[in-house]
Coordinates of C-alpha atoms in Angstrom, one line a residue:
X1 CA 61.5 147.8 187.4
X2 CA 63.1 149.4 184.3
X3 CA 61.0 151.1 182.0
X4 CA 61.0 152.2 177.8
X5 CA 61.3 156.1 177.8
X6 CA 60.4 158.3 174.3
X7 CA 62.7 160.3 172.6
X8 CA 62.8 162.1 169.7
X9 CA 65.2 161.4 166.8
X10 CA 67.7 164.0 166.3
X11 CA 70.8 162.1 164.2
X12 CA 70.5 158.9 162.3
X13 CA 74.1 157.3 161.0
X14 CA 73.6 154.0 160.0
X15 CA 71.8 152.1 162.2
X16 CA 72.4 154.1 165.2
X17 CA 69.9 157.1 166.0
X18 CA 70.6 159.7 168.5
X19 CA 67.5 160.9 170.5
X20 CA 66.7 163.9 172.5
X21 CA 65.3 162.5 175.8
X22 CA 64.2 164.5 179.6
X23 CA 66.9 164.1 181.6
X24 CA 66.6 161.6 184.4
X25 CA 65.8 164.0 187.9
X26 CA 68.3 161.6 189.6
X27 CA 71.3 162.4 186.9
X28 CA 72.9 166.2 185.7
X29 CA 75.1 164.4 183.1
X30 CA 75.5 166.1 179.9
X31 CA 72.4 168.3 180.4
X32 CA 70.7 171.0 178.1
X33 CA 68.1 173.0 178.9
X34 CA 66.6 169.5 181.0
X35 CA 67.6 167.2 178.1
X36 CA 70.7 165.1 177.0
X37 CA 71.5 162.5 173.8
X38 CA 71.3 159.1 173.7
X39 CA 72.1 157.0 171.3
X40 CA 70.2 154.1 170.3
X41 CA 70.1 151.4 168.1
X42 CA 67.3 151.0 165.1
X43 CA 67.8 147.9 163.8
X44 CA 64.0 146.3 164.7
X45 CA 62.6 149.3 163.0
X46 CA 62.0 150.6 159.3
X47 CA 61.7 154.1 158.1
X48 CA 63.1 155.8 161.3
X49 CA 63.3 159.5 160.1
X50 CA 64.7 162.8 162.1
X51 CA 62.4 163.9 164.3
X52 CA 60.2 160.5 164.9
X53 CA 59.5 159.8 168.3
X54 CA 60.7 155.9 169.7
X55 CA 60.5 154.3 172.3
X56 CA 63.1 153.3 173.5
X57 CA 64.9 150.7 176.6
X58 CA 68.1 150.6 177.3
X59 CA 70.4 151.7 174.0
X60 CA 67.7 149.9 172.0
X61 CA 64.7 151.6 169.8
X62 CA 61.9 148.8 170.3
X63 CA 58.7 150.9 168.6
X64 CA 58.0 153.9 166.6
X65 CA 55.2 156.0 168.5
X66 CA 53.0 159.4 167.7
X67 CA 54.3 162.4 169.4
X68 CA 51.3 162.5 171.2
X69 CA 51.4 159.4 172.7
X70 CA 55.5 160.2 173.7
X71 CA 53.9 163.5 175.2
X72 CA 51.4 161.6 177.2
X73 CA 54.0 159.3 178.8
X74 CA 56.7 161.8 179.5
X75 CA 53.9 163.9 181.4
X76 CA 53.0 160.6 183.3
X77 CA 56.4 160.0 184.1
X78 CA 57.1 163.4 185.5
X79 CA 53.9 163.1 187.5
X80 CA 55.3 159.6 189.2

């Protein structure tokens, strides 16, 4: 089962936003300091600014969430 991850918005150009995401345990692409870029589309959203957290699946934004609700799932995801 696939799963929406957080990131935080680090780029916006258009309708394409790049986000700062944990890097996957099972991947070492393109890593920084345990991170990497992604870039997603933000299209379904309004307002998206730099440094917003989304949630995002896939190379799609779907939601705009608190930092402390992306902070919450990261931490359960690292747990799992």
């Amino acid at each position: 089962m696939c799963f929406a991850t957080p990131g935080k918005v680090t780029k916006i150009k258009g309708k394409i936003a790049t986000i700062e995401m944990p890097e996957p345990q099972r991947s070492r692409s393109a890593t920084l300091q345990g991170k990497h870029a992604h870039a997603v589309d933000i299209s379904l959203l309004k307002g998206v600014k730099i440094g917003d957290y989304l949630l995002c699946h896939d190379k799609m934004a779907i939601n705009k969430i608190p930092k402390s609700e992306a902070k919450q799932i990261l931490k359960i995801k690292k747990e799992n």
